[in-house]
Coordinates of C-alpha atoms in Angstrom, one line a residue:
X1 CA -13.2 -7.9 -16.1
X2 CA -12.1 -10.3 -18.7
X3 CA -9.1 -11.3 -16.7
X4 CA -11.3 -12.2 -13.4
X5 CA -14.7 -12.9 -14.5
X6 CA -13.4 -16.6 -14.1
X7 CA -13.6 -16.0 -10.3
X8 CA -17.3 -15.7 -9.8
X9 CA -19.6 -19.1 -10.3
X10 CA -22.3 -16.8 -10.7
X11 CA -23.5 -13.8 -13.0
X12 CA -25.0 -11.6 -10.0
X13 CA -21.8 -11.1 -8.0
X14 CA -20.0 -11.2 -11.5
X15 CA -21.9 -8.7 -12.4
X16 CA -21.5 -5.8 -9.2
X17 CA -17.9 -6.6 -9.2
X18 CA -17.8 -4.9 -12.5
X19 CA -20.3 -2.0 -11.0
X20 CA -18.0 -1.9 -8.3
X21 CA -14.9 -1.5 -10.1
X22 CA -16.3 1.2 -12.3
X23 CA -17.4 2.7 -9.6
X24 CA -14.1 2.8 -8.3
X25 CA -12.9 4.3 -11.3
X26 CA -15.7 7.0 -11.5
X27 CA -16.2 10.7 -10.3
X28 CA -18.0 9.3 -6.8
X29 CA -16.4 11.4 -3.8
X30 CA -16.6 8.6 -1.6
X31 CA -16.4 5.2 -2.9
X32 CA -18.0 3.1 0.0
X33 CA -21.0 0.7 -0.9
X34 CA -23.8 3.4 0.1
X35 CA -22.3 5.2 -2.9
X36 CA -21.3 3.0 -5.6
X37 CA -24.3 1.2 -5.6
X38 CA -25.7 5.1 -6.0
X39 CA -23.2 5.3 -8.8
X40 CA -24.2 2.0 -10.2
X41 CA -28.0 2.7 -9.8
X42 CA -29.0 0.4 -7.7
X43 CA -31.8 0.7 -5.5
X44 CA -29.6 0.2 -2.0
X45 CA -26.1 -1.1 -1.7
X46 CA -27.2 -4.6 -0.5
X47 CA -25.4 -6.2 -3.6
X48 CA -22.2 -3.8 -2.8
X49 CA -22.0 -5.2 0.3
X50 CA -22.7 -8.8 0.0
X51 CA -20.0 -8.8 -2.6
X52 CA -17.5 -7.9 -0.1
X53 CA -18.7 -9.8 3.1
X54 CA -20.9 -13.0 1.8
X55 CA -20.9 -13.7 -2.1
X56 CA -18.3 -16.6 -2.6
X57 CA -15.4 -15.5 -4.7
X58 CA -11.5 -15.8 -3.5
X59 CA -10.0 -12.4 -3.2
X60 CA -6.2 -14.0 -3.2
X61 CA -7.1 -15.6 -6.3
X62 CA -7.8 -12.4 -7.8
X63 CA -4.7 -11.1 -6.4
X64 CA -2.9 -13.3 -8.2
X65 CA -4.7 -12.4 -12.1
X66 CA -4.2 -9.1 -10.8
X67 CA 0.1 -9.5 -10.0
X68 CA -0.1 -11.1 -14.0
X69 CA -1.6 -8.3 -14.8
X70 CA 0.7 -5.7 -13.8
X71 CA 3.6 -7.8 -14.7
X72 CA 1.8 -8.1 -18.2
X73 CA 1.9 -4.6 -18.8
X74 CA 4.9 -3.0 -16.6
X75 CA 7.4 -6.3 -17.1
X76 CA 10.8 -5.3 -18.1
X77 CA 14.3 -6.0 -16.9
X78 CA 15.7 -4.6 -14.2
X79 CA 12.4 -4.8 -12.2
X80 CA 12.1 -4.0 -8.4
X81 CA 9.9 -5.3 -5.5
X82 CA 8.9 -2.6 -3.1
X83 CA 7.9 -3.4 0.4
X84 CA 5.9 -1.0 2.8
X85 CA 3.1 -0.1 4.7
X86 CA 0.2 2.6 5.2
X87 CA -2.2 3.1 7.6
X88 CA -6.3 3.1 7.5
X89 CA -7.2 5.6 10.7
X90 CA -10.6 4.3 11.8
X91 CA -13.0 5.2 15.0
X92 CA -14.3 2.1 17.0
X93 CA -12.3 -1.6 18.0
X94 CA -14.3 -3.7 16.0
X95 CA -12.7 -3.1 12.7
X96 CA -10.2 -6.4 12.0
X97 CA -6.5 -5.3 13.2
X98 CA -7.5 -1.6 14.9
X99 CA -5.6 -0.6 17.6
X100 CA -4.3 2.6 18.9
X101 CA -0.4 2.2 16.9
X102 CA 1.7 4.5 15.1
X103 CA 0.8 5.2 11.4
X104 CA 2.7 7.4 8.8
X105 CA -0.1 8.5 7.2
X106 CA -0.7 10.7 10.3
X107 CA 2.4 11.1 11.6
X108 CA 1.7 9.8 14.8
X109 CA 0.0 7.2 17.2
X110 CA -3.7 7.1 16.2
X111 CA -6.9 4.2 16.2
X112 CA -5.9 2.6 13.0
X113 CA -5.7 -0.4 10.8
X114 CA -2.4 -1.1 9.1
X115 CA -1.8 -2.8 5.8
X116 CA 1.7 -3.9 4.6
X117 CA 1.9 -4.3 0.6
X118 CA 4.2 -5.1 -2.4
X119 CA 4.6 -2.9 -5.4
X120 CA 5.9 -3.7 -8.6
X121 CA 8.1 -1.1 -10.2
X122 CA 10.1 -1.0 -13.7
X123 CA 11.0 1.7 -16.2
X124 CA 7.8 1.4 -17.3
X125 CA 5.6 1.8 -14.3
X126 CA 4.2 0.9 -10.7
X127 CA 1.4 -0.9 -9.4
X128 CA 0.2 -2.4 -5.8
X129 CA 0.4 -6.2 -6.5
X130 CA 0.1 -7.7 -2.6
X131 CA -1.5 -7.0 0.2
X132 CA -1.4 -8.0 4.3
X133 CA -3.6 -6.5 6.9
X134 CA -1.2 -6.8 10.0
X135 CA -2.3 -8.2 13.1
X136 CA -1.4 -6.7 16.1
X137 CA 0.2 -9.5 18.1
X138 CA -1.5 -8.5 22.2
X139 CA -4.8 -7.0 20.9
X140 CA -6.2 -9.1 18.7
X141 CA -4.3 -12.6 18.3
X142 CA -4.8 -13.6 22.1
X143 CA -8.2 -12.9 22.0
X144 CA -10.3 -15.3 20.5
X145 CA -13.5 -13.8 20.9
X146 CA -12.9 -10.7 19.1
X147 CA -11.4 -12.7 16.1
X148 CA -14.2 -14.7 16.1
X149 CA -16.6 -11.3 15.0
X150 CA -14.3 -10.0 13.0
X151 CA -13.5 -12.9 11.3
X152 CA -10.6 -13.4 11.2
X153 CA -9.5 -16.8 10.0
X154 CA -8.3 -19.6 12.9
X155 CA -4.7 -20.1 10.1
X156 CA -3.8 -16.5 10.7
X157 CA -1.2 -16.2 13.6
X158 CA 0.9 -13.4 14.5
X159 CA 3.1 -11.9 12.1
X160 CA 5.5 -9.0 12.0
X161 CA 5.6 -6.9 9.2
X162 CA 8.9 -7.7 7.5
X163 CA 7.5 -11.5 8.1
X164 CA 4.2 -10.2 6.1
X165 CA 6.5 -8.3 3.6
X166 CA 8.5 -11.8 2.7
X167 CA 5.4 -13.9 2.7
X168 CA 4.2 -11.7 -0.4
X169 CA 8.4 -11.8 -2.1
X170 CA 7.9 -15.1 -1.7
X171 CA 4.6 -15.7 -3.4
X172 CA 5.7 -13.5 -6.2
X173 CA 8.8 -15.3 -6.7
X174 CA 7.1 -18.6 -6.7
X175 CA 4.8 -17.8 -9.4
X176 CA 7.9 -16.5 -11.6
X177 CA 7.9 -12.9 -11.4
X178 CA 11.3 -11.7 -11.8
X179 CA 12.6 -8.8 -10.2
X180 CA 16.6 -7.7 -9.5
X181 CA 16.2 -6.0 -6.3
X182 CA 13.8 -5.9 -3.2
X183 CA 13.9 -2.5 -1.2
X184 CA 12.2 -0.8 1.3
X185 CA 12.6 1.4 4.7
X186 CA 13.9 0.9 8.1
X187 CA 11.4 -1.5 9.4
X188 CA 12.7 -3.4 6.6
X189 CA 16.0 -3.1 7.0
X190 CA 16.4 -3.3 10.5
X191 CA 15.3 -7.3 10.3
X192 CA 18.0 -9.9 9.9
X193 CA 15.5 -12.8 9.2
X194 CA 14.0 -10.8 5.8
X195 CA 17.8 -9.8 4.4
X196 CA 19.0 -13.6 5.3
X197 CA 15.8 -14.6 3.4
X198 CA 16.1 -12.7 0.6
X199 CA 19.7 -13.5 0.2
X200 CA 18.7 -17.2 0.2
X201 CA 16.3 -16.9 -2.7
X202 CA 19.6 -14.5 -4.4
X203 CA 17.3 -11.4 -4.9
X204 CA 19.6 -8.4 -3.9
X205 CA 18.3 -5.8 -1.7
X206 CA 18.3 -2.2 -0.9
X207 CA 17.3 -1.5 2.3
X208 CA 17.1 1.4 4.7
X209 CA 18.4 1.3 8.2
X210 CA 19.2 3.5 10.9
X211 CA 22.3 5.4 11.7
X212 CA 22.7 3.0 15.0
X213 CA 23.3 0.4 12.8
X214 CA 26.9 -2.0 13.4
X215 CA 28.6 -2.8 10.5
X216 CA 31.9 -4.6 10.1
X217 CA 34.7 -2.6 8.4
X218 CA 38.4 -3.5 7.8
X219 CA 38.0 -7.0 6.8
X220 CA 35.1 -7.5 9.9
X221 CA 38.0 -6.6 12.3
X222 CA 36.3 -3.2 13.6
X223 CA 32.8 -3.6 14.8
X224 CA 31.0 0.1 14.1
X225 CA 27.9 2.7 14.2
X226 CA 27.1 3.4 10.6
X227 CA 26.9 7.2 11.4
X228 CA 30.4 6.7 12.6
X229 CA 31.7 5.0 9.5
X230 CA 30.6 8.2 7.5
X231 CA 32.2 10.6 9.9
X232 CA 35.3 8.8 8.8
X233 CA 35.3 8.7 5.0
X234 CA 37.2 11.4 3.1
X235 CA 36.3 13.8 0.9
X236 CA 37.1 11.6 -2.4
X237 CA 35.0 8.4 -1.3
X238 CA 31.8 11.0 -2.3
X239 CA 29.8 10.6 -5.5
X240 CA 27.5 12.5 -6.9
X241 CA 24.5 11.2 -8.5
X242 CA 20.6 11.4 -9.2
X243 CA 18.3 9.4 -7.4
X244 CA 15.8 9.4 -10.3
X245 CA 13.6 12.7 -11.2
X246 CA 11.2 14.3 -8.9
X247 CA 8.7 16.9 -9.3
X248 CA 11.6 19.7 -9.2
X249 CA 13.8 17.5 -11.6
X250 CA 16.7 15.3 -10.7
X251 CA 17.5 14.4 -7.2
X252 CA 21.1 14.9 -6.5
X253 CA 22.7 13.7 -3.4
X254 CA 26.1 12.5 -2.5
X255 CA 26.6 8.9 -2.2
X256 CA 29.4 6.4 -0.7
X257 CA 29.6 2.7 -0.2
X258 CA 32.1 0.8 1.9
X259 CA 32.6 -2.8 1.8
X260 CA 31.4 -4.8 5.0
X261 CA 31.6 -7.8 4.1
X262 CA 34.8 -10.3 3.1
X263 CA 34.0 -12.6 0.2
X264 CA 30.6 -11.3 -1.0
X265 CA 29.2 -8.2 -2.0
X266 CA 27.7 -6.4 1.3
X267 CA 27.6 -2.6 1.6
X268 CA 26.8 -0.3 3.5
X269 CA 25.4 2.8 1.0
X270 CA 25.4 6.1 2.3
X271 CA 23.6 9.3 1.3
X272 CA 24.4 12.8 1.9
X273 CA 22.4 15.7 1.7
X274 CA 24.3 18.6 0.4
X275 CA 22.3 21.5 1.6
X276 CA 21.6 20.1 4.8
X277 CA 24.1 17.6 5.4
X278 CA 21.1 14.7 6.6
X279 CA 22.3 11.3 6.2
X280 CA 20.5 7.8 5.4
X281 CA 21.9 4.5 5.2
X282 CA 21.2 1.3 3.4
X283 CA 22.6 -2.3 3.7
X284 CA 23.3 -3.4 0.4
X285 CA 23.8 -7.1 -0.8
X286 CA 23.9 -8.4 -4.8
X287 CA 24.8 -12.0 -6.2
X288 CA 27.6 -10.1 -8.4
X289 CA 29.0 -6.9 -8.8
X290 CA 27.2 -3.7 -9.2
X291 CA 28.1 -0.3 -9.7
X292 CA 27.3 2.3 -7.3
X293 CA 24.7 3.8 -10.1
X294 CA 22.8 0.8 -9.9
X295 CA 22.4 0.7 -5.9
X296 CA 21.2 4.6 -6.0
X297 CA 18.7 3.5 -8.9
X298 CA 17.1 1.1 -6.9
X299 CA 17.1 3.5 -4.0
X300 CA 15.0 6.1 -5.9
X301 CA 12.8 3.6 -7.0
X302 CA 11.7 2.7 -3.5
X303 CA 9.4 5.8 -3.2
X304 CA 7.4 4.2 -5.8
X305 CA 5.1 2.9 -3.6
X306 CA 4.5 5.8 -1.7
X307 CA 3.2 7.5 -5.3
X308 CA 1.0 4.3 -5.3
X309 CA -0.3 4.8 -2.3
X310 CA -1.2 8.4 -3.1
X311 CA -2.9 7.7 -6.1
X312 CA -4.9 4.5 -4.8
X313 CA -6.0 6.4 -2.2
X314 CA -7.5 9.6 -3.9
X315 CA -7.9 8.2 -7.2
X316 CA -9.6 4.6 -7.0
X317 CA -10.6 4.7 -3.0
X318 CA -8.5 2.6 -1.4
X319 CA -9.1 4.2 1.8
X320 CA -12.7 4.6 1.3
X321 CA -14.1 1.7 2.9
X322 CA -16.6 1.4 5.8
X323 CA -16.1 -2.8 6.5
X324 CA -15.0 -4.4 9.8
X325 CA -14.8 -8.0 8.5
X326 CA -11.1 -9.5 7.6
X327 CA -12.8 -11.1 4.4
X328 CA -14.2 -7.6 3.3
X329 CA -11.0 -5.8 4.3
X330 CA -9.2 -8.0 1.7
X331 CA -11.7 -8.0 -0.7
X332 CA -12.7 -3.9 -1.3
X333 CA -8.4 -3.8 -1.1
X334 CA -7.9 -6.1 -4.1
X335 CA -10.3 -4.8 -5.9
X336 CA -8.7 -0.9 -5.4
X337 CA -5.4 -2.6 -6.6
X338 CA -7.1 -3.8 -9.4
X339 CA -8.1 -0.6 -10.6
X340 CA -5.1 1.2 -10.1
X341 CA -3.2 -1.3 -12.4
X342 CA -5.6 -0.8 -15.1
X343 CA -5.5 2.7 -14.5
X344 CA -1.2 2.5 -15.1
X345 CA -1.9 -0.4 -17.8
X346 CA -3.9 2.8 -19.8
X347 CA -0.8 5.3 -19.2
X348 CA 1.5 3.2 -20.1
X349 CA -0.3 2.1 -23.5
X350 CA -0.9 5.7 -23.8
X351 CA 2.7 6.5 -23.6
X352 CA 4.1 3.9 -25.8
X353 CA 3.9 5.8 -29.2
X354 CA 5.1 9.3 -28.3
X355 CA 9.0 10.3 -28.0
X356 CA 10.5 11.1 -24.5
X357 CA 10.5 13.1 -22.9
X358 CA 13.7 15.6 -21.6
X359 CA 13.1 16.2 -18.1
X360 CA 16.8 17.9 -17.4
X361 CA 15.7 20.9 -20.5
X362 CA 11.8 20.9 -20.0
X363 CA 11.9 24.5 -21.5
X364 CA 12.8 22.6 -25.1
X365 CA 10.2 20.1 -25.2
X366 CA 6.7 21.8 -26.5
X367 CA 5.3 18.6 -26.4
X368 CA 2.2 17.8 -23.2
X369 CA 3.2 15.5 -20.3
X370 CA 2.1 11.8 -21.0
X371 CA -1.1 11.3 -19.8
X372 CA -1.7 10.6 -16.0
X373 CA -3.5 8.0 -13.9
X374 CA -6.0 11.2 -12.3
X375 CA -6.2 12.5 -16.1
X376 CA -7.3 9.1 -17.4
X377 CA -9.4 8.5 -14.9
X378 CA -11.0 12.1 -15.2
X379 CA -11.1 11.0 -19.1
X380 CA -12.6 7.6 -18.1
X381 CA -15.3 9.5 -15.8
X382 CA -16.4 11.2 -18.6
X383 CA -16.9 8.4 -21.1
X384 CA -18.3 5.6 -18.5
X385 CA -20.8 7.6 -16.5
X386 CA -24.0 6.9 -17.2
X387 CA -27.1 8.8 -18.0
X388 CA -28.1 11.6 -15.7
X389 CA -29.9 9.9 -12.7
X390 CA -33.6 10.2 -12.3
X391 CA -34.8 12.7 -10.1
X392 CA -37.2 9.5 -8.9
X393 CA -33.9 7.9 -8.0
X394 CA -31.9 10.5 -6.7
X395 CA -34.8 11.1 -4.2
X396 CA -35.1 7.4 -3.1
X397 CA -31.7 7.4 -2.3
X398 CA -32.2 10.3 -0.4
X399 CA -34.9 9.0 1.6
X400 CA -32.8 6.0 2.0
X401 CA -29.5 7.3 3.5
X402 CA -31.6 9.9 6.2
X403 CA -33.9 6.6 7.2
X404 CA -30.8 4.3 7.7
X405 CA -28.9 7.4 9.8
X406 CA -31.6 7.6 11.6
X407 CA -31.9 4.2 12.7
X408 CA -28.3 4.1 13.6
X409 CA -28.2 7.2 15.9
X410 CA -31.5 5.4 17.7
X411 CA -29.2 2.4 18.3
X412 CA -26.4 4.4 19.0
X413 CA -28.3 6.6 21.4
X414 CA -29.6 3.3 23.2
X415 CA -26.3 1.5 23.3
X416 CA -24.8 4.7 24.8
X417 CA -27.9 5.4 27.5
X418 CA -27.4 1.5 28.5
X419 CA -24.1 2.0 29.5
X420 CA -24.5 5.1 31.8
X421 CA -25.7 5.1 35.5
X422 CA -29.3 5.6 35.9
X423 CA -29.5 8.9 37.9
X424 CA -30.5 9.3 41.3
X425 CA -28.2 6.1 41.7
X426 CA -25.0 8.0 42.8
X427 CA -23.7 7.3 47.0
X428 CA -24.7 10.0 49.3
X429 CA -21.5 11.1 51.4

C-alpha cells in the first residue's frame, strides 16, 4: 500500500483499496464487492464498489508503481516480455467489450470479454504488469450509444490485439524497463506491423506462427510454407534441447533453425515433438548473434504467462468480478495484478536464502519446494484474517444479500414480462 497510497487524495478510498486488496489476498471464495466488503466487515459493499466505478484515483497510474514493482523485485538480465490474452465468459451485452468471440479459456466461441496483457518474466519470476480490455471493432466501436453506458472513453478507437500488445511494449520500454526478447503465440506472430515494430525499437522476438507461414530460404531466392521447409531438413540440422522444466521435469524437444534472411539475423525456429512428431514454428529476429539455446530459452519462457493467468485467476480473483463499466473493468484488474506481484515479490524473498534446487535428480534433494504463491497466500490467510465475525454481522449480511436478490429477480421478472406479448393478443387464422 506504501507504494500506491500516493494515488488516492483521500483516506476513505485509500483506505478500502487496502480492504480490497487484502481481500483479494484472503480465503474469500468469491472475491466480488458483495464479498470483500463481507471480508472486510463492512456493513454493505457500497464502498467496494464506489472504489471501482466512482472514487477518483487513476488505475494506469497504479499500473505503472505496480510494473516498478515487479521489475523491483524480479529485475535481472536476460528478461522477457510476454504478450497474450485470456478471456472473461460473462452472460448479458452490457458488460464493456462482450460479444459472442472465441476465447481459450473455453475452448471455443462463447459471450465473453477479452483482455490482452503483458508479463514480465526473468530467472527470478513472473508477474502481469499490463493490461488492455479489447474492443471488438463491429459491436461496440460503431455504436455510440452503447459506449456511452458502458463508458467507454470517446479516445479509445479500435485496436487489434497485437496493436494492444505493442501499445503496452511500448510503454514499458519508455519508462526503461529492459527486457532481451518479446514473445508470444500466433496471433502474435502472424502480424507484420508488431515484428517490424519491435525490430525498430531492437528488442528481438520469439514469436509463434503457423505452419502456412512463407519464408524466404536460399538467400530469399525460394519463396516457401514453413511446414515445407521442415519436410526438407536432414536428419543432422536436429538439436536436442530442454525448453525449461515442467511439472514432469525437463521439456525435451528437437529443434532446428534456418536462416531466412540475408544480412541480418532472421530465423525461422522449428520444434519437433519426438513422440508425436507435432511441429511449431517461430520467426526469430535478434540485433546480434545468438545461439540456438538462447532462442529455445525464450521459447519456454513464453508459457509464463499462462502460469500467471492461472494463479491470478484462482488465487487473487482476477476473474471474479461482477462490473460492466470500462473504468471498473480496469480498475478491479490492476488491483488483481497488484496482488499477484506481491504475492511473487514474497516467494521470491522467500527463496533467496535457501540452496537450489536439482530438478533433473529430485530423489537427492530432501530439502521442501520453495514456497508457493497459493502456499503464501494460504500462509497470508491465516495471519491477516481477522477476528471471527459476529454472529450480529454474519446475519445482517445475510439478510442483506436475500433482500437485494430479491429485488433483482422482481426487476428481472418485470423487465422479462414487459417484453412478451400480452396473451389473448395472438391473430386468429
Amino acid at each position: 500500500m506504501a507504494r500506491i497510497a500516493g494515488r488516492f487524495g483521500r483516506v476513505e478510498p485509500r483506505a478500502t483499496a487496502r480492504g480490497y486488496l487484502l481481500g483479494l489476498l484472503s480465503g474469500v471464495e468469491r472475491k466480488n464487492c458483495w464479498q470483500l466488503a463481507e471480508q472486510a466487515g463492512h456493513v454493505r459493499p457500497g464502498p467496494m464498489q464506489r472504489l471501482l466505478r466512482y472514487a477518483r484515483w487513476d488505475a494506469d497510474a497504479v499500473r505503472d508503481d505496480l510494473r516498478a514493482y515487479a521489475v523491483d523485485h524480479l529485475g535481472t538480465d536476460g528478461a522477457v516480455l510476454i504478450v497474450d490474452e485470456t478471456g472473461f465468459v460473462k452472460k448479458g451485452h452490457a458488460s464493456a467489450g462482450v460479444q459472442r468471440q472465441y476465447t481459450g479459456t473455453a475452448g471455443r466461441i462463447e459471450n465473453s470479454q477479452v483482455g490482452v496483457f503483458l508479463a514480465y518474466a526473468t530467472e527470478r519470476g513472473r508477474a502481469l504488469i499490463d493490461r488492455r480490455l479489447y474492443l471488438p471493432e463491429h459491436s461496440w466501436c460503431t455504436d455510440p450509444g452503447r459506449r456511452r453506458e458502458a463508458g467507454i472513453p470517446d479516445e479509445v478507437q479500435f485496436a487489434t490485439k497485437p496493436r494492444l500488445a505493442w501499445e503496452m511494449i511500448e510503454a514499458a520500454l519508455d519508462v526503461g524497463i529492459t527486457a532481451s526478447w518479446v514473445t508470444g503465440d500466433e496471433a502474435y506472430g502472424q502480424d507484420p506491423h508488431l515484428r517490424l515494430a519491435l525490430e525498430a525499437r531492437g528488442i528481438g522476438y520469439v514469436l509463434a506462427v503457423a505452419c502456412s507461414m512463407r519464408v524466404r530460404i536460399n538467400q530469399g531466392r525460394t519463396l516457401i510454407r514453413a511446414d515445407t521447409v521442415a519436410g526438407l531438413l536432414p536428419a543432422t540440422a536436429w538439436q536436442r534441447h530442454s525448453a525449461g522444466n515442467g511439472a514432469k521435469g525437463p521439456r525435451h524437444y528437437d529443434w532446428a533453425r534456418v536462416h531466412i534472411d540475408t544480412g541480418s539475423h532472421r530465423h525461422l525456429l522449428i520444434r519437433r515433438n519426438r513422440t508425436t512428431g507435432e511441429l511449431a514454428f517461430y520467426l526469430c529476429w535478434s540485433r546480434t548473434a545468438v545461439t540456438l539455446a538462447e532462442l529455445v530459452r525464450v521459447v519456454g519462457v513464453r508459457w509464463s504467462i499462462e502460469e500467471c493467468f492461472q494463479a491470478a485467476k484462482s488465487q487473487v480473483g482476477l476473474d471474479h468480478y461482477q462490473v460492466r463499466h470500462w473504468t471498473s473493468w480496469h480498475r478491479h484488474i490492476t488491483l488483481t495484478m497488484l496482488a499477484l506481484a506481491f504475492l511473487t515479490a514474497v516467494a521470491v524473498a522467500s527463496a533467496a536464502p535457501h540452496r537450489p534446487t536439482e530438478p533433473h535428480h529430485p530423489t537427492r534433494n530432501h530439502e521442501p519446494i520453495h514456497l508457493t504463491v497459493p502456499e503464501i497466500r494460504r500462509l497470508l490467510t491465516a495471519v491477516l484474517t481477522p477476528p471471527a465475525i459476529t454472529t450480529a454481522k454474519l446475519l445482517h449480511w445475510s439478510s442483506w444479500r436475500r433482500h437485494h436478490q430479491s429485488a433483482a429477480r422482481r426487476s428481472h421478472y418485470r423487465r422479462r414480462s414487459l417484453k412478451e406479448p400480452t396473451r389473448g393478443t395472438r391473430k386468429r387464422h
